Tab-separated table of C-alpha atoms and ligand atoms in Angstrom:
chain	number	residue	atom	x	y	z
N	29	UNK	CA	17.123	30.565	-1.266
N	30	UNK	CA	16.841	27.227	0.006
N	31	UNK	CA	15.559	24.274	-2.663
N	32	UNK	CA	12.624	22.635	-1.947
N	33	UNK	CA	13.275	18.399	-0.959
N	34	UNK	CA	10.148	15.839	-1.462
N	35	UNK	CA	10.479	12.824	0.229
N	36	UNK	CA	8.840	9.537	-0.167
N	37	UNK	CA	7.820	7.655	2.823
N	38	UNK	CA	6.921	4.457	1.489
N	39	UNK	CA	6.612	3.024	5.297
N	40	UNK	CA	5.901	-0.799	4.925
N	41	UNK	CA	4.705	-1.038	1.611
N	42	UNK	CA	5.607	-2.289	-1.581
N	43	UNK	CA	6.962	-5.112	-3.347
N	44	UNK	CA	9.226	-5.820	-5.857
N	45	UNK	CA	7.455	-5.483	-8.910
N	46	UNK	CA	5.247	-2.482	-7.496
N	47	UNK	CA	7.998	-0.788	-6.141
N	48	UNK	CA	10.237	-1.046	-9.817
N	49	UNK	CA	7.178	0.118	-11.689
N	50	UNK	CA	6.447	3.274	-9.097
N	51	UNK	CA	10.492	4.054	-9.476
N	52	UNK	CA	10.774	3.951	-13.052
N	53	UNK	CA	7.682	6.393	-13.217
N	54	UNK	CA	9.296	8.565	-10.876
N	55	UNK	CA	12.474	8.931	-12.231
N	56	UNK	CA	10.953	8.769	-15.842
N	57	UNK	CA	9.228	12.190	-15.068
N	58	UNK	CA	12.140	14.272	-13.950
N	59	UNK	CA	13.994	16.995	-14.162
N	60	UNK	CA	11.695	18.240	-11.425
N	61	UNK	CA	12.491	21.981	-10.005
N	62	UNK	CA	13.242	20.308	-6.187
N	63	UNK	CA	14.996	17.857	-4.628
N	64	UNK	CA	13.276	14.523	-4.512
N	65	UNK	CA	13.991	11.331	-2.817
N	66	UNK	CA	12.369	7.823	-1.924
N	67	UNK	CA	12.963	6.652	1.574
N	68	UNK	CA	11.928	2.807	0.945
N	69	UNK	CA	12.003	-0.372	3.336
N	70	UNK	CA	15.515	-1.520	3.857
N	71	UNK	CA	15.511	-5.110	1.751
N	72	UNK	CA	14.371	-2.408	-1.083
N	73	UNK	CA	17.539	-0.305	-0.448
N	74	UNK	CA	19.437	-2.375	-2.969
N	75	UNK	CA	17.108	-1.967	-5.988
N	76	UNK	CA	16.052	1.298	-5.200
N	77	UNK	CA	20.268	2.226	-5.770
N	78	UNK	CA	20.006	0.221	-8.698
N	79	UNK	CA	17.043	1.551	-10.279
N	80	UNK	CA	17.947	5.302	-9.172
N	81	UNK	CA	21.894	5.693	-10.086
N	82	UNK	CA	22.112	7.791	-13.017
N	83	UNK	CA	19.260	10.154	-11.920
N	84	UNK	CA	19.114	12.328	-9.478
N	85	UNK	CA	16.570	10.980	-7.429
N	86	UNK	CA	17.879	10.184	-4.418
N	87	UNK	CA	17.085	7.217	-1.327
N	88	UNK	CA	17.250	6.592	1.662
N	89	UNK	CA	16.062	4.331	4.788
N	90	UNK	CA	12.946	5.147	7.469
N	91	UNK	CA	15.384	4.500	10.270
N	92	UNK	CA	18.845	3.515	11.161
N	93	UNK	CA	20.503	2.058	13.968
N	94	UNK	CA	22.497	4.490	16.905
N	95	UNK	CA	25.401	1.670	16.784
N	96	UNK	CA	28.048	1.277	13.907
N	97	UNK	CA	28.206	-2.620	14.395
N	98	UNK	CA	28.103	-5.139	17.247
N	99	UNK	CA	25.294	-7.879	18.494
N	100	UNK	CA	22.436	-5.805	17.686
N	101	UNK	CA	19.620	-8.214	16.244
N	102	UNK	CA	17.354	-6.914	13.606
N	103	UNK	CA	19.201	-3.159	13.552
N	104	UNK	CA	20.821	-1.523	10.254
N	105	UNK	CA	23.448	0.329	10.891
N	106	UNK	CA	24.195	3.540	8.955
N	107	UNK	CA	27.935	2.380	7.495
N	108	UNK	CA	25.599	0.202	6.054
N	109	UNK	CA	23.195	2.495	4.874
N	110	UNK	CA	26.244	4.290	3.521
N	111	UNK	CA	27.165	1.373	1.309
N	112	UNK	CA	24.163	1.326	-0.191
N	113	UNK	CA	24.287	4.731	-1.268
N	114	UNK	CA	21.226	6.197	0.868
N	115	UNK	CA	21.414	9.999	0.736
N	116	UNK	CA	18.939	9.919	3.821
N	117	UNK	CA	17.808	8.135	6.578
N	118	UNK	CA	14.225	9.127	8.356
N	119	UNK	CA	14.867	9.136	12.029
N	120	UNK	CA	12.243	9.897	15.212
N	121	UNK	CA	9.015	9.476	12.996
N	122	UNK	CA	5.826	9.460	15.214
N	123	UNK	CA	5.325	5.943	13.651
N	124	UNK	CA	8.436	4.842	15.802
N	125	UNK	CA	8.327	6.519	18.735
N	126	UNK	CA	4.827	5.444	19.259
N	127	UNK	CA	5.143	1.744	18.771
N	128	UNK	CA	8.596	1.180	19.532
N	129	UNK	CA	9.171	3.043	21.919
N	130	UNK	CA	11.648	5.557	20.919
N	131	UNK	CA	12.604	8.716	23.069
N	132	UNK	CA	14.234	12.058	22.096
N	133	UNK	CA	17.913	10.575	23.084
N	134	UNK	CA	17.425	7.526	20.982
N	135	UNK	CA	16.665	9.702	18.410
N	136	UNK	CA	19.217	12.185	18.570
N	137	UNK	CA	21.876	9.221	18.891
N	138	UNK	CA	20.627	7.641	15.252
N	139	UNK	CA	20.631	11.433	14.126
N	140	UNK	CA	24.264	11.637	15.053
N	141	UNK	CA	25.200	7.947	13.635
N	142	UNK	CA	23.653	9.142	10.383
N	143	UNK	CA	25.509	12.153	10.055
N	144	UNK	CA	28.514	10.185	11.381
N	145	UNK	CA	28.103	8.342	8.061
N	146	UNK	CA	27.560	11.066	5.668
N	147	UNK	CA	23.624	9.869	5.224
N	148	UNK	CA	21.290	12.929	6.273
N	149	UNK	CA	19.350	12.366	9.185
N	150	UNK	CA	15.339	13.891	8.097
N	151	UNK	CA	14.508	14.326	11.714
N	152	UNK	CA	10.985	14.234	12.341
N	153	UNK	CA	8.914	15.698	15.264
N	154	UNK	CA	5.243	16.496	15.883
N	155	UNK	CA	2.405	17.042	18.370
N	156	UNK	CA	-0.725	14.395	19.011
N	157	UNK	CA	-3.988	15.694	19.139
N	158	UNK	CA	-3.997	15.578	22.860
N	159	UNK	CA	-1.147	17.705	22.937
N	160	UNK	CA	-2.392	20.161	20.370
N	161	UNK	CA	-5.912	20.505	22.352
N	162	UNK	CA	-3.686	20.802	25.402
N	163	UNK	CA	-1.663	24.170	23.788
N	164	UNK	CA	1.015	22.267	24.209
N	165	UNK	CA	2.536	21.936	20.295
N	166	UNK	CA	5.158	24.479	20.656
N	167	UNK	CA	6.816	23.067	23.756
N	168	UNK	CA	6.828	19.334	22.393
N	169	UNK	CA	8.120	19.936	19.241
N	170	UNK	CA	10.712	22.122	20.555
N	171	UNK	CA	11.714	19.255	23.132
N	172	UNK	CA	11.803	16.852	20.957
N	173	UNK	CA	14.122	18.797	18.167
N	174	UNK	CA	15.988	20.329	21.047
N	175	UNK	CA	17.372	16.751	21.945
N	176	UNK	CA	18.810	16.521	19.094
N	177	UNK	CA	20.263	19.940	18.307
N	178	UNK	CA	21.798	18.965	21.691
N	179	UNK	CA	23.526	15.446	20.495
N	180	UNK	CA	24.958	17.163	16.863
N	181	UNK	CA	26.385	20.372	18.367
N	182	UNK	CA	28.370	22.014	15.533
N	183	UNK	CA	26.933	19.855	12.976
N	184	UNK	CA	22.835	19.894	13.646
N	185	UNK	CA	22.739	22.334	10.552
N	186	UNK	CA	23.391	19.371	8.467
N	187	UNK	CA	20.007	17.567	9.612
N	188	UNK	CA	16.932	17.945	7.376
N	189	UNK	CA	13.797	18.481	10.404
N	190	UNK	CA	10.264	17.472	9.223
N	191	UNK	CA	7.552	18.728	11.077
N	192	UNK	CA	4.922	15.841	11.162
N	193	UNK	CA	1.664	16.418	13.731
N	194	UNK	CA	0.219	13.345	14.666
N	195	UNK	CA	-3.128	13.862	14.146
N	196	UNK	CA	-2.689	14.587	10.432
N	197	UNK	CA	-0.468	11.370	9.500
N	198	UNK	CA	-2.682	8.953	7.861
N	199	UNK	CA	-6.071	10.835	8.784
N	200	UNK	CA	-7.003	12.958	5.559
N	201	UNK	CA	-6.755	15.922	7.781
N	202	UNK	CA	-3.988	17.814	6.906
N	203	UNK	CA	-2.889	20.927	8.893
N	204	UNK	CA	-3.736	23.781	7.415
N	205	UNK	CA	-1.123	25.912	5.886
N	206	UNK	CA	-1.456	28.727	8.549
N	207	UNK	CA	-0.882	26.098	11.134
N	208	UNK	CA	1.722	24.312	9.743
N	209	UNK	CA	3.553	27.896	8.906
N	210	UNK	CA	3.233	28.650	12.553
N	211	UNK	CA	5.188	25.861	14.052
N	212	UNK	CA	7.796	25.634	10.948
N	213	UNK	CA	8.505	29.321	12.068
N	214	UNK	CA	9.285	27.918	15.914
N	215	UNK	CA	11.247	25.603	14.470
N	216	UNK	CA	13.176	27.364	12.003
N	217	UNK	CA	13.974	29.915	15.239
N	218	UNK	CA	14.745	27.511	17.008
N	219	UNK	CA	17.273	26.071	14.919
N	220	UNK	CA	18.700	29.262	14.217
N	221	UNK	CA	19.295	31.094	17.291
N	222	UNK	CA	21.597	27.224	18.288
N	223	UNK	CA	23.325	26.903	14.642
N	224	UNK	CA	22.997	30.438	13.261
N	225	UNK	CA	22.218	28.577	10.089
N	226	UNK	CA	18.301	28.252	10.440
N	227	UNK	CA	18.047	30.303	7.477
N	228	UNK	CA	19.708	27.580	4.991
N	229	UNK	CA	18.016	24.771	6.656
N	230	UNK	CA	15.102	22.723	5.240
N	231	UNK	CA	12.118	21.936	7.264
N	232	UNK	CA	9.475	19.770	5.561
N	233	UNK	CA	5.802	19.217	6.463
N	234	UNK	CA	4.536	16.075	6.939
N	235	UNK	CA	0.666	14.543	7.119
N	236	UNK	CA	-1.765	13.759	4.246
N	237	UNK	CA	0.373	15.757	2.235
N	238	UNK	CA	-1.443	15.155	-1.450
N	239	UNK	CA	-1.604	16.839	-5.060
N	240	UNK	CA	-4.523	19.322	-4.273
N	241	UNK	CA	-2.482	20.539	-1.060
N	242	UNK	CA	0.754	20.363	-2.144
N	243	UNK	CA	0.998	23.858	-3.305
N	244	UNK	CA	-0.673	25.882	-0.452
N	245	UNK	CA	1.646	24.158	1.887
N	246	UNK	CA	5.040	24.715	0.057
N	247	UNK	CA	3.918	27.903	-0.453
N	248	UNK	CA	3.976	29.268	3.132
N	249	UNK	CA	7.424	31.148	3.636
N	250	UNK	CA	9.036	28.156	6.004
N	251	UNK	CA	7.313	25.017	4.479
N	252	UNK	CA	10.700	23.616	2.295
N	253	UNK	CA	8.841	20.748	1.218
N	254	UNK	CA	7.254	17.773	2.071
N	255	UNK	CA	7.185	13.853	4.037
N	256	UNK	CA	4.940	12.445	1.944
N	257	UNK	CA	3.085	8.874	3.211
N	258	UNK	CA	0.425	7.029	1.197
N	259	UNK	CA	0.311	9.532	-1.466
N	260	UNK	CA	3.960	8.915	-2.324
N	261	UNK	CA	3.055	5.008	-3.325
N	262	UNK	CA	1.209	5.870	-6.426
N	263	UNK	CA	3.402	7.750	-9.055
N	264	UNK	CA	0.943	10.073	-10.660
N	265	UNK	CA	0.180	11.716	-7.323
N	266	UNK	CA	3.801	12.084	-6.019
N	267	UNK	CA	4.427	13.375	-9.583
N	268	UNK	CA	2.105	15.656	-9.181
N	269	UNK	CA	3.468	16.542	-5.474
N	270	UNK	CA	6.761	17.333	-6.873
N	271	UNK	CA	6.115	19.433	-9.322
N	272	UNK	CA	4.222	21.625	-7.245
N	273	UNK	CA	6.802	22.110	-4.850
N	274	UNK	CA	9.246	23.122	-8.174
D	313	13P	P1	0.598	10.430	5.148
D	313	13P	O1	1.080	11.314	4.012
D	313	13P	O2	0.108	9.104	4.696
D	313	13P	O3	-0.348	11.167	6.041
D	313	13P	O4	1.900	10.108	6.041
D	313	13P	C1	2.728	11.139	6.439
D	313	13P	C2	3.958	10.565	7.033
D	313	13P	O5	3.926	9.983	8.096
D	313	13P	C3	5.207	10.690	6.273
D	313	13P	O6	6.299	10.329	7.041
């Protein structure tokens, strides 16, 4: 039986008196039946690990560098995100490939620097509308989550995969259950037939994820839980959100 994980996404939001208020609500309404974590912008790592030791709500970071240290301007590296105690570290989200530029090797090398570090990549893939319309969903996502099965070899049963489609990040259109089930199923084959651990691994759905849809998602056989976005800044709804998947 695998648990069910909830993870924040807080993206670029927050600030410090917001974000100590939303924690403390969070962690004030536990024990919660899943796993649950915050994955928070990095100048927020250090009072997330403050607020959050104790409990067992767990953090993490949105992204995380492919090199362990050198002249790298701007990057985190993940012994750093070790330090700070992440659990997780989000890695490939559409949000990054899109405007930064990120391709599937990129993303399978901060995967692998991640797990290097003991800090779980939650590797995220997903399909654009185009793509979708196209038939093309099952090809891209298994491209982009091959590339990293690829880079992590023995250990890619360690990664956490979210399933995010682009066209329901942000939008208010969520997939539907049925469709998200579909592709989680690719996935979770997929995984399985290169780590013969597919079984025990969590894939998460991802994209206007809120409480009235929490449950019909989670409830679909390969749906392990959720990436949650906006609804994750406002504690009453990610409350809610975690309870249904316990
Ligand atoms: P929303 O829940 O805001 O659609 O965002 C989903 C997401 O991108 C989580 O990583």
């Amino acid at each position: 039986m695998r648990r069910k994980l909830v993870v924040g996404n807080w993206k670029m939001h927050g600030s410090r008196p917001a974000n100590a208020e939303l924690l403390a609500a969070v962690a004030g309404a536990r024990p919660y039946g899943c796993d649950v974590a915050v994955c928070v912008p990095f100048v927020y790592l250090g009072e997330a690990a403050a607020q959050l030791a104790g409990t067992d709500v767990r953090w993490g970071a949105q992204d995380v560098s492919p090199h362990d240290q050198g002249a790298y301007t701007g990057e985190i590296s993940a012994p750093m995100l070790q330090e700070l105690g992440c659990r997780y570290a989000i890695v490939g989200h559409s949000e990054r490939r899109a405007y930064h530029a990120e391709n599937d090797e990129l993303v399978a090398a901060k995967a692998q620097a991640a797990l290097g570090r003991g800090v779980t990549p939650i590797v995220c893939v997903g399909e654009t509308l185009a793509q979708r319309d196209a038939g093309e969903t099952e090809a891209v996502v298994k491209r982009q989550l091959s590339a990293v099965i690829h880079t992590l070899a023995h250990c890619a049963a360690e990664m956490v995969v979210a399933y995010e489609p682009v066209w329901a990040i942000g939008t208010g259109r969520t997939a539907t259950p049925d469709q998200a089930q579909a592709v989680h199923a690719v996935l979770r084959a997929q995984l399985h037939a290169a780590t013969g651990r597919g079984d025990r691994m969590r894939i998460l759905y991802g994209g206007s994820v809120k409480a009235d849809n929490a449950q019909a998602l989670f409830g679909m056989a390969d749906i392990d839980g959720g990436l949650i976005g906006g609804a994750s800044l406002k504690a009453a709804d990610f409350i809610a959100i975690c309870r249904a998947a316990g």
